[in-house]
Amino acid sequence: MPARKPSAQKPSAQTPSAQTPEEAARSVPGPSADPDAKRRPASVAEIKALSHPLRVRILRLCGDRELTNKQLADRLGEDAGTVYYHVRQLVGAGFLEPAPVRSGESGALEKPYRSTGRSWWLSMALDEQDDGRVAAPVEAFQQELAEAGPSSIATFARFSLHLSAEDVAELDRRIVAVIDSYVETDHERSHLPAHGGLFVLHRSAE
């Protein structure tokens, strides 16, 4: 779920003849000219449901495959009762749903959960959240990366840029548009290894 500061007012469009080459390059749309057009604002309940790193991790795991509460608890190294509480929060917010009952390895019936895929298609304003809620996805990603280890890293880009509020909004739009194009077609690559990532842009400390 992309989260961002409220968009700054965009400058009015110029005619092609009035643009410099640099300005023309900046105006080229990505895979989607307006990623937010595909999204709706997250409700208070939805924001709250995604405010804990454990819930973010549960959602990610159930996006890869259907998992029972016990499987989630074992995978995360958490108490089953704690995991069940967080699972119920995600179900209540519409982010998880019960999958069909199945037979487990022992032959007993299992009740797995799966992601509804809804969380990615919500927008969330950063100024509506406290620091803990903003940090939850970052903490979840740090835990996932630590668990997977350095050898799991496929690629990264470390950078420092001087940006106006408009530049930040445009960079965010382009990157989210590219990710959207992959999310929309991910079912076509479900046989390939799963990769996780997080795009974060922050103001440098003075």
mmCIF file with all atom_site columns, C-alpha atoms in Angstrom:
data_model
loop_
_atom_site.group_PDB
_atom_site.id
_atom_site.type_symbol
_atom_site.label_atom_id
_atom_site.label_alt_id
_atom_site.label_comp_id
_atom_site.label_asym_id
_atom_site.label_entity_id
_atom_site.label_seq_id
_atom_site.pdbx_PDB_ins_code
_atom_site.Cartn_x
_atom_site.Cartn_y
_atom_site.Cartn_z
_atom_site.occupancy
_atom_site.B_iso_or_equiv
_atom_site.pdbx_formal_charge
_atom_site.auth_seq_id
_atom_site.auth_comp_id
_atom_site.auth_asym_id
_atom_site.auth_atom_id
_atom_site.pdbx_PDB_model_num
ATOM 1   C CA . MET A 1 1   ? 0.000   0.000   0.000   1.00 0.00 ? 1   MET A CA 1
ATOM 2   C CA . PRO A 1 2   ? 1.714   3.201   -1.104  1.00 0.00 ? 2   PRO A CA 1
ATOM 3   C CA . ALA A 1 3   ? 1.857   5.889   1.588   1.00 0.00 ? 3   ALA A CA 1
ATOM 4   C CA . ARG A 1 4   ? 2.808   9.451   0.893   1.00 0.00 ? 4   ARG A CA 1
ATOM 5   C CA . LYS A 1 5   ? 2.555   13.035  1.965   1.00 0.00 ? 5   LYS A CA 1
ATOM 6   C CA . PRO A 1 6   ? -0.398  14.946  0.457   1.00 0.00 ? 6   PRO A CA 1
ATOM 7   C CA . SER A 1 7   ? 0.500   15.841  -3.122  1.00 0.00 ? 7   SER A CA 1
ATOM 8   C CA . ALA A 1 8   ? 1.714   19.328  -3.790  1.00 0.00 ? 8   ALA A CA 1
ATOM 9   C CA . GLN A 1 9   ? -0.124  21.371  -6.396  1.00 0.00 ? 9   GLN A CA 1
ATOM 10  C CA . LYS A 1 10  ? 1.190   20.368  -9.799  1.00 0.00 ? 10  LYS A CA 1
ATOM 11  C CA . PRO A 1 11  ? 2.338   23.115  -12.136 1.00 0.00 ? 11  PRO A CA 1
ATOM 12  C CA . SER A 1 12  ? 0.224   23.678  -15.223 1.00 0.00 ? 12  SER A CA 1
ATOM 13  C CA . ALA A 1 13  ? 1.279   21.733  -18.299 1.00 0.00 ? 13  ALA A CA 1
ATOM 14  C CA . GLN A 1 14  ? 3.378   23.484  -20.940 1.00 0.00 ? 14  GLN A CA 1
ATOM 15  C CA . THR A 1 15  ? 3.080   23.054  -24.670 1.00 0.00 ? 15  THR A CA 1
ATOM 16  C CA . PRO A 1 16  ? 5.798   20.891  -26.245 1.00 0.00 ? 16  PRO A CA 1
ATOM 17  C CA . SER A 1 17  ? 7.390   23.925  -27.937 1.00 0.00 ? 17  SER A CA 1
ATOM 18  C CA . ALA A 1 18  ? 7.876   25.612  -24.560 1.00 0.00 ? 18  ALA A CA 1
ATOM 19  C CA . GLN A 1 19  ? 9.621   22.640  -22.951 1.00 0.00 ? 19  GLN A CA 1
ATOM 20  C CA . THR A 1 20  ? 13.333  22.094  -22.697 1.00 0.00 ? 20  THR A CA 1
ATOM 21  C CA . PRO A 1 21  ? 14.614  18.555  -23.393 1.00 0.00 ? 21  PRO A CA 1
ATOM 22  C CA . GLU A 1 22  ? 14.954  17.981  -19.647 1.00 0.00 ? 22  GLU A CA 1
ATOM 23  C CA . GLU A 1 23  ? 11.356  19.097  -19.053 1.00 0.00 ? 23  GLU A CA 1
ATOM 24  C CA . ALA A 1 24  ? 10.106  16.924  -21.891 1.00 0.00 ? 24  ALA A CA 1
ATOM 25  C CA . ALA A 1 25  ? 11.837  13.887  -20.388 1.00 0.00 ? 25  ALA A CA 1
ATOM 26  C CA . ARG A 1 26  ? 10.212  14.584  -17.022 1.00 0.00 ? 26  ARG A CA 1
ATOM 27  C CA . SER A 1 27  ? 6.755   14.718  -18.595 1.00 0.00 ? 27  SER A CA 1
ATOM 28  C CA . VAL A 1 28  ? 6.929   11.255  -20.161 1.00 0.00 ? 28  VAL A CA 1
ATOM 29  C CA . PRO A 1 29  ? 4.407   9.120   -18.252 1.00 0.00 ? 29  PRO A CA 1
ATOM 30  C CA . GLY A 1 30  ? 5.314   5.774   -16.778 1.00 0.00 ? 30  GLY A CA 1
ATOM 31  C CA . PRO A 1 31  ? 3.219   2.597   -17.141 1.00 0.00 ? 31  PRO A CA 1
ATOM 32  C CA . SER A 1 32  ? 0.354   4.442   -15.437 1.00 0.00 ? 32  SER A CA 1
ATOM 33  C CA . ALA A 1 33  ? 0.045   8.222   -15.600 1.00 0.00 ? 33  ALA A CA 1
ATOM 34  C CA . ASP A 1 34  ? -1.812  8.391   -12.299 1.00 0.00 ? 34  ASP A CA 1
ATOM 35  C CA . PRO A 1 35  ? -1.360  5.389   -9.971  1.00 0.00 ? 35  PRO A CA 1
ATOM 36  C CA . ASP A 1 36  ? -3.670  6.971   -7.402  1.00 0.00 ? 36  ASP A CA 1
ATOM 37  C CA . ALA A 1 37  ? -6.542  6.807   -9.900  1.00 0.00 ? 37  ALA A CA 1
ATOM 38  C CA . LYS A 1 38  ? -6.589  3.037   -9.275  1.00 0.00 ? 38  LYS A CA 1
ATOM 39  C CA . ARG A 1 39  ? -6.743  3.433   -5.512  1.00 0.00 ? 39  ARG A CA 1
ATOM 40  C CA . ARG A 1 40  ? -9.106  4.583   -2.811  1.00 0.00 ? 40  ARG A CA 1
ATOM 41  C CA . PRO A 1 41  ? -8.128  6.168   0.514   1.00 0.00 ? 41  PRO A CA 1
ATOM 42  C CA . ALA A 1 42  ? -7.619  3.677   3.320   1.00 0.00 ? 42  ALA A CA 1
ATOM 43  C CA . SER A 1 43  ? -10.184 3.779   6.113   1.00 0.00 ? 43  SER A CA 1
ATOM 44  C CA . VAL A 1 44  ? -9.222  4.335   9.743   1.00 0.00 ? 44  VAL A CA 1
ATOM 45  C CA . ALA A 1 45  ? -9.808  0.624   10.428  1.00 0.00 ? 45  ALA A CA 1
ATOM 46  C CA . GLU A 1 46  ? -7.613  -0.384  7.485   1.00 0.00 ? 46  GLU A CA 1
ATOM 47  C CA . ILE A 1 47  ? -4.801  1.928   8.563   1.00 0.00 ? 47  ILE A CA 1
ATOM 48  C CA . LYS A 1 48  ? -5.001  0.538   12.094  1.00 0.00 ? 48  LYS A CA 1
ATOM 49  C CA . ALA A 1 49  ? -4.902  -3.045  10.803  1.00 0.00 ? 49  ALA A CA 1
ATOM 50  C CA . LEU A 1 50  ? -1.626  -2.337  8.998   1.00 0.00 ? 50  LEU A CA 1
ATOM 51  C CA . SER A 1 51  ? -0.048  -0.507  11.943  1.00 0.00 ? 51  SER A CA 1
ATOM 52  C CA . HIS A 1 52  ? 1.774   -3.500  13.435  1.00 0.00 ? 52  HIS A CA 1
ATOM 53  C CA . PRO A 1 53  ? 4.867   -5.090  11.823  1.00 0.00 ? 53  PRO A CA 1
ATOM 54  C CA . LEU A 1 54  ? 3.672   -8.609  12.656  1.00 0.00 ? 54  LEU A CA 1
ATOM 55  C CA . ARG A 1 55  ? 0.417   -8.018  10.781  1.00 0.00 ? 55  ARG A CA 1
ATOM 56  C CA . VAL A 1 56  ? 2.370   -6.668  7.807   1.00 0.00 ? 56  VAL A CA 1
ATOM 57  C CA . ARG A 1 57  ? 4.484   -9.829  7.813   1.00 0.00 ? 57  ARG A CA 1
ATOM 58  C CA . ILE A 1 58  ? 1.444   -12.109 8.099   1.00 0.00 ? 58  ILE A CA 1
ATOM 59  C CA . LEU A 1 59  ? -0.143  -10.358 5.145   1.00 0.00 ? 59  LEU A CA 1
ATOM 60  C CA . ARG A 1 60  ? 2.999   -10.772 3.079   1.00 0.00 ? 60  ARG A CA 1
ATOM 61  C CA . LEU A 1 61  ? 3.293   -14.488 3.885   1.00 0.00 ? 61  LEU A CA 1
ATOM 62  C CA . CYS A 1 62  ? -0.362  -15.159 3.039   1.00 0.00 ? 62  CYS A CA 1
ATOM 63  C CA . GLY A 1 63  ? 0.134   -13.315 -0.228  1.00 0.00 ? 63  GLY A CA 1
ATOM 64  C CA . ASP A 1 64  ? 2.680   -15.935 -1.284  1.00 0.00 ? 64  ASP A CA 1
ATOM 65  C CA . ARG A 1 65  ? 0.579   -18.977 -0.284  1.00 0.00 ? 65  ARG A CA 1
ATOM 66  C CA . GLU A 1 66  ? -2.327  -20.067 1.871   1.00 0.00 ? 66  GLU A CA 1
ATOM 67  C CA . LEU A 1 67  ? -1.242  -20.650 5.477   1.00 0.00 ? 67  LEU A CA 1
ATOM 68  C CA . THR A 1 68  ? -2.943  -21.820 8.657   1.00 0.00 ? 68  THR A CA 1
ATOM 69  C CA . ASN A 1 69  ? -2.607  -20.007 11.955  1.00 0.00 ? 69  ASN A CA 1
ATOM 70  C CA . LYS A 1 70  ? -0.204  -22.702 13.209  1.00 0.00 ? 70  LYS A CA 1
ATOM 71  C CA . GLN A 1 71  ? 1.912   -22.464 10.069  1.00 0.00 ? 71  GLN A CA 1
ATOM 72  C CA . LEU A 1 72  ? 2.114   -18.701 10.487  1.00 0.00 ? 72  LEU A CA 1
ATOM 73  C CA . ALA A 1 73  ? 3.062   -19.033 14.153  1.00 0.00 ? 73  ALA A CA 1
ATOM 74  C CA . ASP A 1 74  ? 5.781   -21.573 13.352  1.00 0.00 ? 74  ASP A CA 1
ATOM 75  C CA . ARG A 1 75  ? 7.078   -19.489 10.449  1.00 0.00 ? 75  ARG A CA 1
ATOM 76  C CA . LEU A 1 76  ? 7.238   -16.300 12.517  1.00 0.00 ? 76  LEU A CA 1
ATOM 77  C CA . GLY A 1 77  ? 8.376   -17.883 15.759  1.00 0.00 ? 77  GLY A CA 1
ATOM 78  C CA . GLU A 1 78  ? 5.408   -16.412 17.617  1.00 0.00 ? 78  GLU A CA 1
ATOM 79  C CA . ASP A 1 79  ? 2.812   -17.754 20.021  1.00 0.00 ? 79  ASP A CA 1
ATOM 80  C CA . ALA A 1 80  ? -0.201  -19.177 18.171  1.00 0.00 ? 80  ALA A CA 1
ATOM 81  C CA . GLY A 1 81  ? -2.612  -17.116 20.267  1.00 0.00 ? 81  GLY A CA 1
ATOM 82  C CA . THR A 1 82  ? -0.767  -13.894 19.442  1.00 0.00 ? 82  THR A CA 1
ATOM 83  C CA . VAL A 1 83  ? -0.756  -14.720 15.743  1.00 0.00 ? 83  VAL A CA 1
ATOM 84  C CA . TYR A 1 84  ? -4.451  -15.592 15.790  1.00 0.00 ? 84  TYR A CA 1
ATOM 85  C CA . TYR A 1 85  ? -5.282  -12.205 17.314  1.00 0.00 ? 85  TYR A CA 1
ATOM 86  C CA . HIS A 1 86  ? -3.429  -10.421 14.509  1.00 0.00 ? 86  HIS A CA 1
ATOM 87  C CA . VAL A 1 87  ? -4.941  -12.703 11.861  1.00 0.00 ? 87  VAL A CA 1
ATOM 88  C CA . ARG A 1 88  ? -8.431  -11.802 13.095  1.00 0.00 ? 88  ARG A CA 1
ATOM 89  C CA . GLN A 1 89  ? -7.562  -8.103  12.845  1.00 0.00 ? 89  GLN A CA 1
ATOM 90  C CA . LEU A 1 90  ? -6.538  -8.577  9.220   1.00 0.00 ? 90  LEU A CA 1
ATOM 91  C CA . VAL A 1 91  ? -9.634  -10.647 8.438   1.00 0.00 ? 91  VAL A CA 1
ATOM 92  C CA . GLY A 1 92  ? -11.835 -7.986  10.021  1.00 0.00 ? 92  GLY A CA 1
ATOM 93  C CA . ALA A 1 93  ? -10.241 -5.291  7.874   1.00 0.00 ? 93  ALA A CA 1
ATOM 94  C CA . GLY A 1 94  ? -10.696 -7.344  4.694   1.00 0.00 ? 94  GLY A CA 1
ATOM 95  C CA . PHE A 1 95  ? -6.995  -8.007  4.072   1.00 0.00 ? 95  PHE A CA 1
ATOM 96  C CA . LEU A 1 96  ? -7.160  -11.754 4.771   1.00 0.00 ? 96  LEU A CA 1
ATOM 97  C CA . GLU A 1 97  ? -9.918  -14.246 4.039   1.00 0.00 ? 97  GLU A CA 1
ATOM 98  C CA . PRO A 1 98  ? -10.442 -17.919 4.920   1.00 0.00 ? 98  PRO A CA 1
ATOM 99  C CA . ALA A 1 99  ? -9.346  -20.252 2.145   1.00 0.00 ? 99  ALA A CA 1
ATOM 100 C CA . PRO A 1 100 ? -11.110 -23.585 1.515   1.00 0.00 ? 100 PRO A CA 1
ATOM 101 C CA . VAL A 1 101 ? -10.637 -26.147 4.284   1.00 0.00 ? 101 VAL A CA 1
ATOM 102 C CA . ARG A 1 102 ? -8.020  -28.742 3.352   1.00 0.00 ? 102 ARG A CA 1
ATOM 103 C CA . SER A 1 103 ? -6.468  -31.938 4.716   1.00 0.00 ? 103 SER A CA 1
ATOM 104 C CA . GLY A 1 104 ? -3.130  -31.477 6.462   1.00 0.00 ? 104 GLY A CA 1
ATOM 105 C CA . GLU A 1 105 ? -0.145  -33.813 6.448   1.00 0.00 ? 105 GLU A CA 1
ATOM 106 C CA . SER A 1 106 ? -1.633  -35.803 9.341   1.00 0.00 ? 106 SER A CA 1
ATOM 107 C CA . GLY A 1 107 ? -4.999  -36.029 7.616   1.00 0.00 ? 107 GLY A CA 1
ATOM 108 C CA . ALA A 1 108 ? -6.647  -33.551 9.975   1.00 0.00 ? 108 ALA A CA 1
ATOM 109 C CA . LEU A 1 109 ? -8.645  -30.704 8.472   1.00 0.00 ? 109 LEU A CA 1
ATOM 110 C CA . GLU A 1 110 ? -6.881  -27.335 8.286   1.00 0.00 ? 110 GLU A CA 1
ATOM 111 C CA . LYS A 1 111 ? -8.304  -23.826 7.938   1.00 0.00 ? 111 LYS A CA 1
ATOM 112 C CA . PRO A 1 112 ? -5.803  -21.712 5.987   1.00 0.00 ? 112 PRO A CA 1
ATOM 113 C CA . TYR A 1 113 ? -5.927  -18.003 5.206   1.00 0.00 ? 113 TYR A CA 1
ATOM 114 C CA . ARG A 1 114 ? -4.995  -16.100 2.078   1.00 0.00 ? 114 ARG A CA 1
ATOM 115 C CA . SER A 1 115 ? -4.451  -12.479 1.192   1.00 0.00 ? 115 SER A CA 1
ATOM 116 C CA . THR A 1 116 ? -7.234  -10.677 -0.648  1.00 0.00 ? 116 THR A CA 1
ATOM 117 C CA . GLY A 1 117 ? -4.661  -8.474  -2.407  1.00 0.00 ? 117 GLY A CA 1
ATOM 118 C CA . ARG A 1 118 ? -6.603  -5.412  -1.289  1.00 0.00 ? 118 ARG A CA 1
ATOM 119 C CA . SER A 1 119 ? -3.874  -3.638  0.672   1.00 0.00 ? 119 SER A CA 1
ATOM 120 C CA . TRP A 1 120 ? -1.795  -2.657  -2.372  1.00 0.00 ? 120 TRP A CA 1
ATOM 121 C CA . TRP A 1 121 ? -4.727  -0.846  -3.954  1.00 0.00 ? 121 TRP A CA 1
ATOM 122 C CA . LEU A 1 122 ? -5.225  1.587   -1.085  1.00 0.00 ? 122 LEU A CA 1
ATOM 123 C CA . SER A 1 123 ? -3.613  4.982   -0.626  1.00 0.00 ? 123 SER A CA 1
ATOM 124 C CA . MET A 1 124 ? -2.589  6.247   2.760   1.00 0.00 ? 124 MET A CA 1
ATOM 125 C CA . ALA A 1 125 ? -1.596  9.805   3.671   1.00 0.00 ? 125 ALA A CA 1
ATOM 126 C CA . LEU A 1 126 ? 1.455   9.878   5.922   1.00 0.00 ? 126 LEU A CA 1
ATOM 127 C CA . ASP A 1 127 ? 0.233   12.936  7.813   1.00 0.00 ? 127 ASP A CA 1
ATOM 128 C CA . GLU A 1 128 ? -2.777  10.912  9.057   1.00 0.00 ? 128 GLU A CA 1
ATOM 129 C CA . GLN A 1 129 ? -0.573  8.383   10.871  1.00 0.00 ? 129 GLN A CA 1
ATOM 130 C CA . ASP A 1 130 ? 1.530   8.399   14.001  1.00 0.00 ? 130 ASP A CA 1
ATOM 131 C CA . ASP A 1 131 ? 5.191   7.411   13.924  1.00 0.00 ? 131 ASP A CA 1
ATOM 132 C CA . GLY A 1 132 ? 4.481   3.841   15.010  1.00 0.00 ? 132 GLY A CA 1
ATOM 133 C CA . ARG A 1 133 ? 2.111   3.189   12.142  1.00 0.00 ? 133 ARG A CA 1
ATOM 134 C CA . VAL A 1 134 ? 4.502   4.675   9.603   1.00 0.00 ? 134 VAL A CA 1
ATOM 135 C CA . ALA A 1 135 ? 7.338   2.516   10.950  1.00 0.00 ? 135 ALA A CA 1
ATOM 136 C CA . ALA A 1 136 ? 5.427   -0.797  10.829  1.00 0.00 ? 136 ALA A CA 1
ATOM 137 C CA . PRO A 1 137 ? 6.119   -1.618  7.139   1.00 0.00 ? 137 PRO A CA 1
ATOM 138 C CA . VAL A 1 138 ? 9.765   -0.593  7.561   1.00 0.00 ? 138 VAL A CA 1
ATOM 139 C CA . GLU A 1 139 ? 10.181  -2.777  10.656  1.00 0.00 ? 139 GLU A CA 1
ATOM 140 C CA . ALA A 1 140 ? 8.491   -5.698  8.907   1.00 0.00 ? 140 ALA A CA 1
ATOM 141 C CA . PHE A 1 141 ? 10.832  -5.353  5.927   1.00 0.00 ? 141 PHE A CA 1
ATOM 142 C CA . GLN A 1 142 ? 13.894  -5.182  8.188   1.00 0.00 ? 142 GLN A CA 1
ATOM 143 C CA . GLN A 1 143 ? 12.801  -8.387  9.923   1.00 0.00 ? 143 GLN A CA 1
ATOM 144 C CA . GLU A 1 144 ? 12.174  -10.143 6.601   1.00 0.00 ? 144 GLU A CA 1
ATOM 145 C CA . LEU A 1 145 ? 15.548  -9.102  5.221   1.00 0.00 ? 145 LEU A CA 1
ATOM 146 C CA . ALA A 1 146 ? 17.379  -10.146 8.394   1.00 0.00 ? 146 ALA A CA 1
ATOM 147 C CA . GLU A 1 147 ? 15.651  -13.527 8.236   1.00 0.00 ? 147 GLU A CA 1
ATOM 148 C CA . ALA A 1 148 ? 16.444  -14.058 4.544   1.00 0.00 ? 148 ALA A CA 1
ATOM 149 C CA . GLY A 1 149 ? 20.064  -12.934 4.938   1.00 0.00 ? 149 GLY A CA 1
ATOM 150 C CA . PRO A 1 150 ? 22.400  -10.836 2.755   1.00 0.00 ? 150 PRO A CA 1
ATOM 151 C CA . SER A 1 151 ? 22.635  -13.541 0.080   1.00 0.00 ? 151 SER A CA 1
ATOM 152 C CA . SER A 1 152 ? 18.926  -13.031 -0.670  1.00 0.00 ? 152 SER A CA 1
ATOM 153 C CA . ILE A 1 153 ? 19.449  -9.480  -1.959  1.00 0.00 ? 153 ILE A CA 1
ATOM 154 C CA . ALA A 1 154 ? 18.847  -9.400  -5.719  1.00 0.00 ? 154 ALA A CA 1
ATOM 155 C CA . THR A 1 155 ? 19.482  -5.696  -6.286  1.00 0.00 ? 155 THR A CA 1
ATOM 156 C CA . PHE A 1 156 ? 19.518  -2.353  -4.495  1.00 0.00 ? 156 PHE A CA 1
ATOM 157 C CA . ALA A 1 157 ? 20.111  1.316   -5.205  1.00 0.00 ? 157 ALA A CA 1
ATOM 158 C CA . ARG A 1 158 ? 21.433  3.709   -2.568  1.00 0.00 ? 158 ARG A CA 1
ATOM 159 C CA . PHE A 1 159 ? 21.103  7.351   -3.504  1.00 0.00 ? 159 PHE A CA 1
ATOM 160 C CA . SER A 1 160 ? 20.914  10.923  -2.294  1.00 0.00 ? 160 SER A CA 1
ATOM 161 C CA . LEU A 1 161 ? 18.943  13.507  -4.245  1.00 0.00 ? 161 LEU A CA 1
ATOM 162 C CA . HIS A 1 162 ? 18.007  17.156  -3.809  1.00 0.00 ? 162 HIS A CA 1
ATOM 163 C CA . LEU A 1 163 ? 14.272  17.321  -4.477  1.00 0.00 ? 163 LEU A CA 1
ATOM 164 C CA . SER A 1 164 ? 11.403  19.765  -4.234  1.00 0.00 ? 164 SER A CA 1
ATOM 165 C CA . ALA A 1 165 ? 7.991   18.598  -3.015  1.00 0.00 ? 165 ALA A CA 1
ATOM 166 C CA . GLU A 1 166 ? 6.919   18.364  -6.659  1.00 0.00 ? 166 GLU A CA 1
ATOM 167 C CA . ASP A 1 167 ? 10.001  16.264  -7.493  1.00 0.00 ? 167 ASP A CA 1
ATOM 168 C CA . VAL A 1 168 ? 9.214   13.865  -4.639  1.00 0.00 ? 168 VAL A CA 1
ATOM 169 C CA . ALA A 1 169 ? 5.633   13.473  -5.864  1.00 0.00 ? 169 ALA A CA 1
ATOM 170 C CA . GLU A 1 170 ? 6.791   12.815  -9.433  1.00 0.00 ? 170 GLU A CA 1
ATOM 171 C CA . LEU A 1 171 ? 9.458   10.309  -8.388  1.00 0.00 ? 171 LEU A CA 1
ATOM 172 C CA . ASP A 1 172 ? 6.911   8.516   -6.231  1.00 0.00 ? 172 ASP A CA 1
ATOM 173 C CA . ARG A 1 173 ? 4.373   8.469   -9.077  1.00 0.00 ? 173 ARG A CA 1
ATOM 174 C CA . ARG A 1 174 ? 6.843   6.954   -11.526 1.00 0.00 ? 174 ARG A CA 1
ATOM 175 C CA . ILE A 1 175 ? 8.155   4.280   -9.220  1.00 0.00 ? 175 ILE A CA 1
ATOM 176 C CA . VAL A 1 176 ? 4.713   3.227   -7.986  1.00 0.00 ? 176 VAL A CA 1
ATOM 177 C CA . ALA A 1 177 ? 3.488   3.099   -11.590 1.00 0.00 ? 177 ALA A CA 1
ATOM 178 C CA . VAL A 1 178 ? 6.270   0.662   -12.493 1.00 0.00 ? 178 VAL A CA 1
ATOM 179 C CA . ILE A 1 179 ? 5.550   -1.503  -9.440  1.00 0.00 ? 179 ILE A CA 1
ATOM 180 C CA . ASP A 1 180 ? 1.827   -1.415  -10.308 1.00 0.00 ? 180 ASP A CA 1
ATOM 181 C CA . SER A 1 181 ? 2.563   -2.889  -13.722 1.00 0.00 ? 181 SER A CA 1
ATOM 182 C CA . TYR A 1 182 ? 4.306   -5.834  -12.073 1.00 0.00 ? 182 TYR A CA 1
ATOM 183 C CA . VAL A 1 183 ? 1.641   -6.297  -9.385  1.00 0.00 ? 183 VAL A CA 1
ATOM 184 C CA . GLU A 1 184 ? -1.087  -6.403  -12.030 1.00 0.00 ? 184 GLU A CA 1
ATOM 185 C CA . THR A 1 185 ? 0.687   -9.199  -13.924 1.00 0.00 ? 185 THR A CA 1
ATOM 186 C CA . ASP A 1 186 ? 2.222   -11.081 -10.985 1.00 0.00 ? 186 ASP A CA 1
ATOM 187 C CA . HIS A 1 187 ? -0.172  -14.018 -11.419 1.00 0.00 ? 187 HIS A CA 1
ATOM 188 C CA . GLU A 1 188 ? 1.606   -14.738 -14.701 1.00 0.00 ? 188 GLU A CA 1
ATOM 189 C CA . ARG A 1 189 ? 4.869   -15.297 -12.804 1.00 0.00 ? 189 ARG A CA 1
ATOM 190 C CA . SER A 1 190 ? 3.527   -17.237 -9.811  1.00 0.00 ? 190 SER A CA 1
ATOM 191 C CA . HIS A 1 191 ? 5.816   -20.168 -10.686 1.00 0.00 ? 191 HIS A CA 1
ATOM 192 C CA . LEU A 1 192 ? 8.919   -18.016 -10.136 1.00 0.00 ? 192 LEU A CA 1
ATOM 193 C CA . PRO A 1 193 ? 10.675  -17.232 -6.805  1.00 0.00 ? 193 PRO A CA 1
ATOM 194 C CA . ALA A 1 194 ? 8.983   -14.566 -4.669  1.00 0.00 ? 194 ALA A CA 1
ATOM 195 C CA . HIS A 1 195 ? 10.881  -11.327 -4.063  1.00 0.00 ? 195 HIS A CA 1
ATOM 196 C CA . GLY A 1 196 ? 10.161  -8.649  -1.479  1.00 0.00 ? 196 GLY A CA 1
ATOM 197 C CA . GLY A 1 197 ? 11.048  -4.982  -1.575  1.00 0.00 ? 197 GLY A CA 1
ATOM 198 C CA . LEU A 1 198 ? 10.380  -1.597  -0.058  1.00 0.00 ? 198 LEU A CA 1
ATOM 199 C CA . PHE A 1 199 ? 10.761  1.850   -1.579  1.00 0.00 ? 199 PHE A CA 1
ATOM 200 C CA . VAL A 1 200 ? 11.329  4.522   1.077   1.00 0.00 ? 200 VAL A CA 1
ATOM 201 C CA . LEU A 1 201 ? 12.298  8.137   0.492   1.00 0.00 ? 201 LEU A CA 1
ATOM 202 C CA . HIS A 1 202 ? 13.154  10.243  3.543   1.00 0.00 ? 202 HIS A CA 1
ATOM 203 C CA . ARG A 1 203 ? 14.457  13.693  4.348   1.00 0.00 ? 203 ARG A CA 1
ATOM 204 C CA . SER A 1 204 ? 18.105  13.562  5.392   1.00 0.00 ? 204 SER A CA 1
ATOM 205 C CA . ALA A 1 205 ? 18.935  14.716  8.897   1.00 0.00 ? 205 ALA A CA 1
ATOM 206 C CA . GLU A 1 206 ? 20.234  18.272  9.006   1.00 0.00 ? 206 GLU A CA 1
#
